GROMACS .gro file of C-alpha atoms in nm:
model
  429
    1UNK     CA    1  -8.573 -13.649  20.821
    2UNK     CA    2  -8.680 -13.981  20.672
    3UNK     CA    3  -8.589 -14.045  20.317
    4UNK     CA    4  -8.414 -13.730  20.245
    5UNK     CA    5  -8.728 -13.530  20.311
    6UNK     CA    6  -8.601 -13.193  20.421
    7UNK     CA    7  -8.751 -13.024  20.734
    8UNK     CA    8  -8.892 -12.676  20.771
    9UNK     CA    9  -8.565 -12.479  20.958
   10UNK     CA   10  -8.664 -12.404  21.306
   11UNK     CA   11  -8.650 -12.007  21.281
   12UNK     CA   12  -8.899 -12.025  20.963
   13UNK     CA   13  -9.150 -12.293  21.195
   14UNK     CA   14  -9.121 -12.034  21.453
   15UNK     CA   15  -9.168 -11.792  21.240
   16UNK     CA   16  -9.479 -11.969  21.057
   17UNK     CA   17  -9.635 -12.019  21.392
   18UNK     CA   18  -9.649 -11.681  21.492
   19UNK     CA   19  -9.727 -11.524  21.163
   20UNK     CA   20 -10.057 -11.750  21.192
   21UNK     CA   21 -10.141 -11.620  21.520
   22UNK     CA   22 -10.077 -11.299  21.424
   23UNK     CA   23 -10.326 -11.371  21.150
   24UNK     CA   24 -10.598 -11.496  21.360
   25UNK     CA   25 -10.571 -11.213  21.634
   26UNK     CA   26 -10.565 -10.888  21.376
   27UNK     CA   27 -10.853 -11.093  21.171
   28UNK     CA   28 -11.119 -11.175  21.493
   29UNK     CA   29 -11.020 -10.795  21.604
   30UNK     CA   30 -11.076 -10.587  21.325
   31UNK     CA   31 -11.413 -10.792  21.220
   32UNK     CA   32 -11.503 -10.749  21.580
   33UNK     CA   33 -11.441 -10.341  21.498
   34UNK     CA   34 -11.591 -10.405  21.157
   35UNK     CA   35 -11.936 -10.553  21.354
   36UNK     CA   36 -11.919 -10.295  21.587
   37UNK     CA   37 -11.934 -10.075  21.321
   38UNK     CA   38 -12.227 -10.192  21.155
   39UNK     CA   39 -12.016 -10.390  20.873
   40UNK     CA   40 -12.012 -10.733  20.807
   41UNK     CA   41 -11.727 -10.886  20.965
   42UNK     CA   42 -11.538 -10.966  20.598
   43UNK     CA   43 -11.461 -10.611  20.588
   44UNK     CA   44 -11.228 -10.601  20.875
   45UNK     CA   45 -11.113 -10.916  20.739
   46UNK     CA   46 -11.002 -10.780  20.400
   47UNK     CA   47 -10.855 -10.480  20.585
   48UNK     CA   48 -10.647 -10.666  20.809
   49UNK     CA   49 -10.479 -10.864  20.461
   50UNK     CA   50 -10.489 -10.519  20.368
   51UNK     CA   51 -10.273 -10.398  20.658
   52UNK     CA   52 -10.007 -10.687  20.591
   53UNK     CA   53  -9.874 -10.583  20.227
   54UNK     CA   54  -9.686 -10.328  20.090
   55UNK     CA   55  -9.923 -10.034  20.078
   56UNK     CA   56  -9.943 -10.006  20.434
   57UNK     CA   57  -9.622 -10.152  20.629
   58UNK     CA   58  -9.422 -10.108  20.295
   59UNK     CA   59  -9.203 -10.337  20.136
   60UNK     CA   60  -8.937 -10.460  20.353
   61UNK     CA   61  -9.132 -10.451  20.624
   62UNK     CA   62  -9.401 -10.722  20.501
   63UNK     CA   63  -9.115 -10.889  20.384
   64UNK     CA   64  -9.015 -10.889  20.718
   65UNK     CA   65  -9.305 -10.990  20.933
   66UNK     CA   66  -9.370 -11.254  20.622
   67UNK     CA   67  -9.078 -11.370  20.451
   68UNK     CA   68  -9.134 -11.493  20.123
   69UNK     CA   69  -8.973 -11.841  20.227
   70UNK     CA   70  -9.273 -11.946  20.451
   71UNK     CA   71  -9.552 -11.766  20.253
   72UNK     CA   72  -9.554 -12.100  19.997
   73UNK     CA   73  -9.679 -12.227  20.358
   74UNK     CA   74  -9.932 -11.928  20.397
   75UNK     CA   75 -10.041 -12.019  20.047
   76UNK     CA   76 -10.132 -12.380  20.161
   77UNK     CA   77 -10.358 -12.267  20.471
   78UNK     CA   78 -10.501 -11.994  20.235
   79UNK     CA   79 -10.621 -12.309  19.979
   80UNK     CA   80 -10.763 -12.484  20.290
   81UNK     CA   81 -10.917 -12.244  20.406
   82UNK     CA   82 -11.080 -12.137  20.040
   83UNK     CA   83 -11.188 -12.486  20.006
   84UNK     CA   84 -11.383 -12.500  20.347
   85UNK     CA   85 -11.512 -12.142  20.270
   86UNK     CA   86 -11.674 -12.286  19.949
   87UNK     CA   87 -11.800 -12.598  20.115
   88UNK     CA   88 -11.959 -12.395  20.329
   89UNK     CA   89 -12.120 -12.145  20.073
   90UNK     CA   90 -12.256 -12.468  19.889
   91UNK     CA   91 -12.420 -12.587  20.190
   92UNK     CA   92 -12.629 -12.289  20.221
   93UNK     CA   93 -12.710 -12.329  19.843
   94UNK     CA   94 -13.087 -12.390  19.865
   95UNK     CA   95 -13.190 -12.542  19.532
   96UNK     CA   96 -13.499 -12.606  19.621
   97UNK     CA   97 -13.530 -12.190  19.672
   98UNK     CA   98 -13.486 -12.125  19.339
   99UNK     CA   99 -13.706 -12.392  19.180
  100UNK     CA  100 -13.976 -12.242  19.385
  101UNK     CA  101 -13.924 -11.819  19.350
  102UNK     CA  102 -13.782 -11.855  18.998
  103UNK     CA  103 -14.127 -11.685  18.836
  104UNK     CA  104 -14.078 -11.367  19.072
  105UNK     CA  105 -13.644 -11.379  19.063
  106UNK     CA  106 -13.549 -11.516  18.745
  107UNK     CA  107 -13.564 -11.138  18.602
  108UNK     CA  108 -13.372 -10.966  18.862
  109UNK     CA  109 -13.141 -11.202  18.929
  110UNK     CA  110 -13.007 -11.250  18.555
  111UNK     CA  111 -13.023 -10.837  18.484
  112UNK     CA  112 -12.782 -10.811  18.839
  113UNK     CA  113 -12.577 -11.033  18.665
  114UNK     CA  114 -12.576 -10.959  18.311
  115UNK     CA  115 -12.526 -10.558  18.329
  116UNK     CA  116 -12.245 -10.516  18.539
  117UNK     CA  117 -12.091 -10.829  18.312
  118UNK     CA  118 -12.150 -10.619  18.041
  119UNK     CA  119 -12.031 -10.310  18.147
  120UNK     CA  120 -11.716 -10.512  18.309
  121UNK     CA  121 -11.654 -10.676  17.998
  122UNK     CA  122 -11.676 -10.276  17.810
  123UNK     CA  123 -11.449 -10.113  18.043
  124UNK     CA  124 -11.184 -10.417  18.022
  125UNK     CA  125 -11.136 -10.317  17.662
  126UNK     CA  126 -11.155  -9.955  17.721
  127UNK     CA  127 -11.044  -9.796  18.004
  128UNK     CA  128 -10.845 -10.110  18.138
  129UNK     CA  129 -10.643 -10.231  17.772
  130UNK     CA  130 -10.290 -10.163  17.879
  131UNK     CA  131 -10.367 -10.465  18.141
  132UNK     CA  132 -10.511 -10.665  17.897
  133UNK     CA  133 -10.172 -10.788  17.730
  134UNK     CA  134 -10.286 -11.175  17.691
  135UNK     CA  135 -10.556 -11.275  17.477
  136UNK     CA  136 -10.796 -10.980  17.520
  137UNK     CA  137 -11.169 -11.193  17.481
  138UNK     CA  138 -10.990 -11.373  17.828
  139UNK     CA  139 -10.936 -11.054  17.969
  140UNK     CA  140 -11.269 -10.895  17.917
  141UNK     CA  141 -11.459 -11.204  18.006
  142UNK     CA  142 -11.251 -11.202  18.372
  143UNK     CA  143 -11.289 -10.845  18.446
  144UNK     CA  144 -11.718 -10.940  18.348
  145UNK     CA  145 -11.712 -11.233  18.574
  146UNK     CA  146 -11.504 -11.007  18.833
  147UNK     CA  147 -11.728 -10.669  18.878
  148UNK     CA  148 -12.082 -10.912  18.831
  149UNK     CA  149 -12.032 -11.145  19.156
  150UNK     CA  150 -12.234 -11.130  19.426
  151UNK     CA  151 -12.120 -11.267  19.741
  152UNK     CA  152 -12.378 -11.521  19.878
  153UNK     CA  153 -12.239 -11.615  20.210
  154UNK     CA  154 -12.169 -11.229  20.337
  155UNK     CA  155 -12.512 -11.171  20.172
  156UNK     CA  156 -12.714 -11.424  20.444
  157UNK     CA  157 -12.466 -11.258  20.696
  158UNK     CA  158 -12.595 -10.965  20.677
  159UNK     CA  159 -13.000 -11.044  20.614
  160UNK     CA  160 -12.939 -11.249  20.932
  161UNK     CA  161 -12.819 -10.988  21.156
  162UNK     CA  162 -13.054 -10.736  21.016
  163UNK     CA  163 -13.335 -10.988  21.072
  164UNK     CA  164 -13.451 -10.953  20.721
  165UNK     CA  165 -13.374 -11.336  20.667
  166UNK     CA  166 -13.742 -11.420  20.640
  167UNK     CA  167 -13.881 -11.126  20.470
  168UNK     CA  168 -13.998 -11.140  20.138
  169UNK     CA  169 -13.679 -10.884  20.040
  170UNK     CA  170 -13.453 -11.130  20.197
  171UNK     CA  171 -13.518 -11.414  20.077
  172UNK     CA  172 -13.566 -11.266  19.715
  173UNK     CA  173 -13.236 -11.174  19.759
  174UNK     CA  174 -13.063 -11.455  19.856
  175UNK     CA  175 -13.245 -11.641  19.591
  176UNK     CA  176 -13.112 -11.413  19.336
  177UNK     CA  177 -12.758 -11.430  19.505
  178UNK     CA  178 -12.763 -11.804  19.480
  179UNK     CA  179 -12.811 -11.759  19.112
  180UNK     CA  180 -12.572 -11.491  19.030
  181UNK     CA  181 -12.301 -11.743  19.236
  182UNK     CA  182 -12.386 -12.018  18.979
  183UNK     CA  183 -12.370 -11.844  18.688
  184UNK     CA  184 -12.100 -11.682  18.849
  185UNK     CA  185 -11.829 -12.018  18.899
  186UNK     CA  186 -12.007 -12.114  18.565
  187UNK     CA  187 -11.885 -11.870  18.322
  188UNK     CA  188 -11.569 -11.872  18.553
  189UNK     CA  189 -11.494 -12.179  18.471
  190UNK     CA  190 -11.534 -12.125  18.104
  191UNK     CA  191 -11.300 -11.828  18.146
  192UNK     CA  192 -11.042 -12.090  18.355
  193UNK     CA  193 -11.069 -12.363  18.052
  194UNK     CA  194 -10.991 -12.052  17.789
  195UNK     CA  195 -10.702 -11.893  17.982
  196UNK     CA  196 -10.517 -12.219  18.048
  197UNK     CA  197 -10.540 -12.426  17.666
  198UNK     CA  198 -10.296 -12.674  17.765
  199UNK     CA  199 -10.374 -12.926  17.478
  200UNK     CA  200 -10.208 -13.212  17.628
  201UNK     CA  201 -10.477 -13.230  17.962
  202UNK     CA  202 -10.762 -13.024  17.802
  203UNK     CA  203 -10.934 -13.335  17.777
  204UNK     CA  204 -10.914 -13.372  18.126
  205UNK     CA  205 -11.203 -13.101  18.148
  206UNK     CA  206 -11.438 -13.351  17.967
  207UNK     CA  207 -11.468 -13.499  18.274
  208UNK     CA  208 -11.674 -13.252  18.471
  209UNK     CA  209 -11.995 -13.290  18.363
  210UNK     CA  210 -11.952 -13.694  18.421
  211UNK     CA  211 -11.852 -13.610  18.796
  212UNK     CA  212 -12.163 -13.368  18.825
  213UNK     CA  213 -12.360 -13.673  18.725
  214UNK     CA  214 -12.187 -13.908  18.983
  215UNK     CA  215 -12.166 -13.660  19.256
  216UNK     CA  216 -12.572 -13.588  19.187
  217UNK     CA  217 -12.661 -13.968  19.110
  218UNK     CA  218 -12.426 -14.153  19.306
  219UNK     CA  219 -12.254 -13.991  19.596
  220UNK     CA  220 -12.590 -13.761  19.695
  221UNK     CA  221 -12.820 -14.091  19.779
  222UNK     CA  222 -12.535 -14.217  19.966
  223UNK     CA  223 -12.547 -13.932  20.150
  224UNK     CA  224 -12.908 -13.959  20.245
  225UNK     CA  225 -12.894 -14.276  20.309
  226UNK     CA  226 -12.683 -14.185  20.614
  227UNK     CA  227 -12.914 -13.882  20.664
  228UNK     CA  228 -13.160 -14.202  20.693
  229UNK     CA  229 -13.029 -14.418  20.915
  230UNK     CA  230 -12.958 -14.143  21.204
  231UNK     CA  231 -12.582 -14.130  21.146
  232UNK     CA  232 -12.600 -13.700  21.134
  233UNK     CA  233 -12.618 -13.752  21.502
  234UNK     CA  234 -12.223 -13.810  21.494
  235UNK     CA  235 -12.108 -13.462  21.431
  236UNK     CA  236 -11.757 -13.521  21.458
  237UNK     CA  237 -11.837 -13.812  21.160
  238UNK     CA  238 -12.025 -13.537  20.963
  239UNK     CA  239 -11.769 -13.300  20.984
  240UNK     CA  240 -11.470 -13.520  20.920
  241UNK     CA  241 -11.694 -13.654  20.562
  242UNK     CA  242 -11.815 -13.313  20.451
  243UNK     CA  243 -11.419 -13.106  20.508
  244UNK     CA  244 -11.250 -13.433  20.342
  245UNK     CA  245 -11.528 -13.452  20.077
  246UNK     CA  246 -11.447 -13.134  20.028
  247UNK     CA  247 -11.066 -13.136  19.950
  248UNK     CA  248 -11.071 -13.427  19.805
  249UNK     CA  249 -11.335 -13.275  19.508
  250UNK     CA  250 -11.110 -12.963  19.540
  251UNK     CA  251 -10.839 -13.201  19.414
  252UNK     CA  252 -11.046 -13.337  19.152
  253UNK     CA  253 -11.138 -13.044  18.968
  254UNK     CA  254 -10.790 -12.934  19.026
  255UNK     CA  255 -10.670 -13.189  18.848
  256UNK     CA  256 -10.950 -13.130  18.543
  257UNK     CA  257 -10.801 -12.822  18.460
  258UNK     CA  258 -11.046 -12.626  18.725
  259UNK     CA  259 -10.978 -12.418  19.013
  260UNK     CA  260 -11.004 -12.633  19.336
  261UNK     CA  261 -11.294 -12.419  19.464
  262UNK     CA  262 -11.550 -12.577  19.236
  263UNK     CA  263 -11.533 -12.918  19.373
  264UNK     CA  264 -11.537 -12.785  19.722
  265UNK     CA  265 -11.851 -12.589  19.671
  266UNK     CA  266 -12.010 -12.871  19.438
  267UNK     CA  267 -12.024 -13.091  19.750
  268UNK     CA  268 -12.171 -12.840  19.942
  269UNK     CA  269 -12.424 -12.843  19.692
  270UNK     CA  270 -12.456 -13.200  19.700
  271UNK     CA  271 -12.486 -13.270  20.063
  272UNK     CA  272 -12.846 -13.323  20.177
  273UNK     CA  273 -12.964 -13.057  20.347
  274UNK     CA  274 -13.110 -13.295  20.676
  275UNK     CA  275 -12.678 -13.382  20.705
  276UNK     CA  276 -12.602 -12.973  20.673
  277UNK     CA  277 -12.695 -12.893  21.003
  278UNK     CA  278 -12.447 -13.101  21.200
  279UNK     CA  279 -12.161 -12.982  20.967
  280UNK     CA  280 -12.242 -12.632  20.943
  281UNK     CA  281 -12.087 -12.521  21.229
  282UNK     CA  282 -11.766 -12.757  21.257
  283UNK     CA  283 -11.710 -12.618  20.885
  284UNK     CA  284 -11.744 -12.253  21.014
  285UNK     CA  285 -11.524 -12.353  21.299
  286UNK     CA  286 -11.237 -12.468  21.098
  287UNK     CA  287 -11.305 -12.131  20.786
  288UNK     CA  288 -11.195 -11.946  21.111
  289UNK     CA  289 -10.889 -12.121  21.161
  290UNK     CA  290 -10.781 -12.129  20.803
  291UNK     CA  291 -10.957 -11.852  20.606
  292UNK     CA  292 -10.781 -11.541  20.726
  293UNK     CA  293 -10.476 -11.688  20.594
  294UNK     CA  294 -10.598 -11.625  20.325
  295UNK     CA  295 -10.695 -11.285  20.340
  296UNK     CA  296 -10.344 -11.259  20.423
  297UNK     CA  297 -10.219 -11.385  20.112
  298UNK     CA  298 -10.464 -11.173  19.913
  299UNK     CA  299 -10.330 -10.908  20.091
  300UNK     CA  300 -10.001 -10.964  19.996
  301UNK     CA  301 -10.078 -10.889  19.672
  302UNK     CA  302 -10.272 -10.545  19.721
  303UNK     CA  303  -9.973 -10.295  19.667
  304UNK     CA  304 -10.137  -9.927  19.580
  305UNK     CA  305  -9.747  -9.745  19.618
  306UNK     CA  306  -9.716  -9.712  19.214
  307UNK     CA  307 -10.043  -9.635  19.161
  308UNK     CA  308 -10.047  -9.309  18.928
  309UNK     CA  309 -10.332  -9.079  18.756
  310UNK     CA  310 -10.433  -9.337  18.499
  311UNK     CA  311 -10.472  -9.599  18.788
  312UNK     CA  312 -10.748  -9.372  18.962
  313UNK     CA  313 -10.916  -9.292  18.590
  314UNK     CA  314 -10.937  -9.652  18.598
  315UNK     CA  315 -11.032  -9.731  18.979
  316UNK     CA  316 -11.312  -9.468  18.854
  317UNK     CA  317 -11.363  -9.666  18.564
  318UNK     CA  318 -11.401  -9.980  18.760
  319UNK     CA  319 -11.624  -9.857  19.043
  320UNK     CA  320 -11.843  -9.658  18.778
  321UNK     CA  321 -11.947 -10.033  18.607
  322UNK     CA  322 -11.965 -10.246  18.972
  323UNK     CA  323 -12.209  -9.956  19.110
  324UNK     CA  324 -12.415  -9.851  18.783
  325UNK     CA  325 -12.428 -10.242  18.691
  326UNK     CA  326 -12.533 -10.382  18.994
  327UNK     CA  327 -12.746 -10.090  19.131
  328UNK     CA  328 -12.893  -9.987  18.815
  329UNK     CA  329 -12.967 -10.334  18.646
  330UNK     CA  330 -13.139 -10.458  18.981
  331UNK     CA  331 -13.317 -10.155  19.069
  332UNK     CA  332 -13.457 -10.152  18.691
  333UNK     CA  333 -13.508 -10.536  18.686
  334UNK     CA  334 -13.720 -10.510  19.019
  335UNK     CA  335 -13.910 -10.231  18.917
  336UNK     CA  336 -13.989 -10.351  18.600
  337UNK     CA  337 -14.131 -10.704  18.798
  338UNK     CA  338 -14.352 -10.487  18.998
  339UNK     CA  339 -14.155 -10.483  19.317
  340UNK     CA  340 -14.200 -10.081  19.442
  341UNK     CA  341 -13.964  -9.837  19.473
  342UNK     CA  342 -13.827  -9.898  19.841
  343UNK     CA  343 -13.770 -10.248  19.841
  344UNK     CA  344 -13.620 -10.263  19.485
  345UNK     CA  345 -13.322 -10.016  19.589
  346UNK     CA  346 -13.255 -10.189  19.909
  347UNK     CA  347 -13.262 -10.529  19.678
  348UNK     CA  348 -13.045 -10.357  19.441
  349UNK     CA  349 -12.812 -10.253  19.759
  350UNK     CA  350 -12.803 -10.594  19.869
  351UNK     CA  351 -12.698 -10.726  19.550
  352UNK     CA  352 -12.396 -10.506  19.551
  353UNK     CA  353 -12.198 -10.749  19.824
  354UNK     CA  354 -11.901 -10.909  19.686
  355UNK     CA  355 -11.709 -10.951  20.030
  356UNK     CA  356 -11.480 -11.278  20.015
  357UNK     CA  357 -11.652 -11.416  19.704
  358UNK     CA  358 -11.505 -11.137  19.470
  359UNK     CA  359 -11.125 -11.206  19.644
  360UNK     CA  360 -11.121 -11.541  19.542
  361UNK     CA  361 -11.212 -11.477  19.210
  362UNK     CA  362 -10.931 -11.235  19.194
  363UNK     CA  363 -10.706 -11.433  19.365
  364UNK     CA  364 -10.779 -11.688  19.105
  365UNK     CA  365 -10.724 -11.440  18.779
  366UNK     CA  366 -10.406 -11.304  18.949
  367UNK     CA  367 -10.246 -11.682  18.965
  368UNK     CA  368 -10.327 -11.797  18.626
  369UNK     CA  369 -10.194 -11.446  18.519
  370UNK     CA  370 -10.542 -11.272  18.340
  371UNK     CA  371 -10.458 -10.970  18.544
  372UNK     CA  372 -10.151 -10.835  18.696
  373UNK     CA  373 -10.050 -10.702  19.023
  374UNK     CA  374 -10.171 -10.301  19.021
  375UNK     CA  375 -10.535 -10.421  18.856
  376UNK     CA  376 -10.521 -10.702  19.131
  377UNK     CA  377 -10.524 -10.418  19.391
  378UNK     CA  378 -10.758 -10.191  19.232
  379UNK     CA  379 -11.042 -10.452  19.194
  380UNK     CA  380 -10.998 -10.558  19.588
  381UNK     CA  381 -11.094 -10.227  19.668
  382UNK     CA  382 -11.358 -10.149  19.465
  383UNK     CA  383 -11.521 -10.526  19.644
  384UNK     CA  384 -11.383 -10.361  19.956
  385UNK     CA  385 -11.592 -10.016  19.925
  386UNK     CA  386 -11.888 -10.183  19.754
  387UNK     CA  387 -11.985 -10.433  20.031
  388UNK     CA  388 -11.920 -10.161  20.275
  389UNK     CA  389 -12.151  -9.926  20.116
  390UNK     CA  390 -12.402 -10.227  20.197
  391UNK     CA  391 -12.547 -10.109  20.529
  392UNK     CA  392 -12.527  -9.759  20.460
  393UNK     CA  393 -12.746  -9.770  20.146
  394UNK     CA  394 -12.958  -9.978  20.366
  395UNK     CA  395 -13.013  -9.754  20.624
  396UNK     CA  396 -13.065  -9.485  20.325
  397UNK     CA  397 -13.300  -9.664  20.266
  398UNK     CA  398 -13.531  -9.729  20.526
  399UNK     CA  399 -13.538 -10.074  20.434
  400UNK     CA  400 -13.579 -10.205  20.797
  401UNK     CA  401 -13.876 -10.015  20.932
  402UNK     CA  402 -14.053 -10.069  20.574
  403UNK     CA  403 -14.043 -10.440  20.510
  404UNK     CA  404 -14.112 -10.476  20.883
  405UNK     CA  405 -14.405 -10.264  20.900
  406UNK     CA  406 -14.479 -10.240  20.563
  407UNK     CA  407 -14.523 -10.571  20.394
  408UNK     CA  408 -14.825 -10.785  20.487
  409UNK     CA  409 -14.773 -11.108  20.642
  410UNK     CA  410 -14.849 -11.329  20.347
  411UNK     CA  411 -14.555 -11.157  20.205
  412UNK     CA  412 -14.321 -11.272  20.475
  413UNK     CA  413 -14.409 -11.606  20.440
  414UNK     CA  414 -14.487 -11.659  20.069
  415UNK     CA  415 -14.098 -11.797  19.986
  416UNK     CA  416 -14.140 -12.015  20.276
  417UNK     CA  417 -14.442 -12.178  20.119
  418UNK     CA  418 -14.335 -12.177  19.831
  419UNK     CA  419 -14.005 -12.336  19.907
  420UNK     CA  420 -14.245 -12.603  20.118
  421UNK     CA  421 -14.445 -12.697  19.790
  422UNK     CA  422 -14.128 -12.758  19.598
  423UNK     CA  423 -13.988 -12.965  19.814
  424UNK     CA  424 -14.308 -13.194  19.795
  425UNK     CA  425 -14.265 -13.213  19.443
  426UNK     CA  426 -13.932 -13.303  19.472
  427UNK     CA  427 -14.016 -13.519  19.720
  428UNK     CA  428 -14.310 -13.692  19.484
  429UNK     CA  429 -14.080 -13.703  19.179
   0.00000   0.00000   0.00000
């Protein structure tokens, strides 16, 4: 090679090739069983990263399939992929949604958010200490953030297939979702910024808040000006500026001192919404390429072969504060705003996805080191069992037949209008 640039070998390439068609096959199959089986497809997903790591094909034999020479390589398709997963989320970030339910949501969506924090942040310094060896106010905060996620994008996933998308129960809780997922990377990144203090570049973090303002004021109106002048109608243009938007915020806040998801997800945010639809599904169509690396790499990492009788007091531990947290501080919040009994446990069940959302948080506290390997594993099945239990709890609930049959028609279309009237103000302002 050129300049003493050294090439990949040809037995790893060949190697790397097939390892990421491998990935691709066992991920479309096993979400095609997961579907089939009623479960969102991220399920089948997560098991198939599952499948590739120690617990199931052991050591040396996921050594074997992927060698740790080319998984550096995995790592970088996993990032990609991350980036145009959170691009993607942020596009389907409706601002405008919760300007106009915040009255009815506000409630609900900050008590799904604040229990299970709480009750994360209790159990880190309990029943989880001899994990928390760093600085312990780091830990707890993580393992908070961790078990109080809800995962947006699996969330509209599964209100779309269940046609609940338009019902007053779905969109309350997607609006709630979309909050939760704020304050979610929010205190996230305040968690980020304390776990890494690197004095020299901690300025560097300073900088956010001006590229919020120049993303917002600057980049967005460009942005609509194209949406303006009839460019959307050039997908392959739309796509191209929305996936390199994309990594090149990822870089940005990368270099900050932030994970490279927020600056993918900000300009999902950003982009005006009359540019989303051409993008939408070129984005989607390249998540599919490069996302279930990552799963594979996440994966990697899930090894339950040492886990002993403290490790299940603890999965206990762990699943005890995700369920009672985001069950019980929904339900309550719901019922407390009036919402009856029905619809606020199949809200309360909804809010309990964490699908992919929750694995890139982890994946994130595993890199800079908050947690460790066997609490790594534990937490990817407790987001594992808990969006599984989604459609269960659903159909436990009746939810379908009673928001069909029982709501009246006003209700189905009340966040609609809503949503309609803020937009007009926005519009007017």
């Amino acid at each position: 090679m050129p300049n003493g640039v050294e090439a990949l070998p040809s037995n790893q390439m060949i190697l790397l090739l097939l390892d990421l068609v491998l990935i691709v096959a066992a991920a479309r199959l096993l979400g095609w069983l997961a579907e089939k089986c009623g479960q969102p497809p991220v399920i089948g997903e997560i098991v198939a990263g599952i499948l590739a790591g120690p617990t199931i094909l052991g050591a040396e034999l996921s050594a074997a399939v992927f060698p740790h020479d080319i998984r550096s390589y995995l790592t970088a398709f996993a990032n990609v992929g991350v980036m145009i997963f959170m691009f993607s989320a942020g596009l389907e970030m409706d601002l405008r949604s919760l300007a106009g339910r915040r009255r009815s949501v506000t409630a609900v969506a900050v008590s799904a958010y604040v229990v299970p924090f709480a009750l994360g942040s209790a159990i880190a310094i309990w029943a989880l200490a001899r994990h928390g060896e760093g600085n312990r106010l780091t830990f707890a905060l993580f393992i908070g953030c961790a078990l109080a996620v809800t995962a947006f994008p699996v969330l509209a996933r599964i209100l779309h297939d269940r046609g609940l998308l338009g019902t007053r129960l779905g969109q309350s809780a997607m609006t709630s979702a979309a909050f939760d997922d704020v304050l979610a990377w929010c205190v996230l990144a305040v968690v980020i910024g304390i776990a890494q203090p690197d004095l020299d570049h901690q300025w560097r973090i300073l900088l956010f808040i001006p590229l919020v303002m120049v993303l917002w004021w600057a980049v967005r109106p460009a942005l609509c000006r194209i949406a303006r002048s009839g460019s959307e109608k050039n997908t392959g243009n739309m796509v191209f500026i929305g996936v390199a938007g994309a990594l090149l915020l990822g870089a940005t806040t990368e270099w900050l001192g932030l994970h490279l998801i927020f600056g993918a997800f900000l300009f999902g945010v950003v982009f005006p919404r009359p540019l989303r639809t051409a993008v939408e599904d070129g984005a989607r169509l390249l998540s599919s390429i490069f996302l279930p690396a990552f799963f594979v790499v996440a994966g990697l990492q899930v090894d339950l072969g040492a886990l002993d009788r403290a490790g299940v007091v603890e999965f206990v531990a762990i699943m005890f504060a995700a369920l009672v947290g985001k069950l019980g501080g929904t339900y309550v919040a719901a019922r407390c705003g009036g919402i009856d009994r029905v619809e606020s446990a199949a809200l309360a069940a909804l809010m309990n996805t964490r699908g992919l959302t929750e694995l890139v948080i982890l994946n994130i506290g595993l890199t800079i080191g908050v947690i460790g390997q066997q609490l790594y594993s534990l937490l990817v099945i407790m987001a594992l069992v808990t969006t599984a239990m989604t459609a269960p709890l659903l159909r436990i609930c009746g939810v379908t037949r009673a928001v069909r049959h029982g709501d009246p028609p006003s209700a189905t279309k009340e966040p609609e209008q809503e949503v309609d009237a803020a937009a007009q103000t926005e519009a007017r302002a």
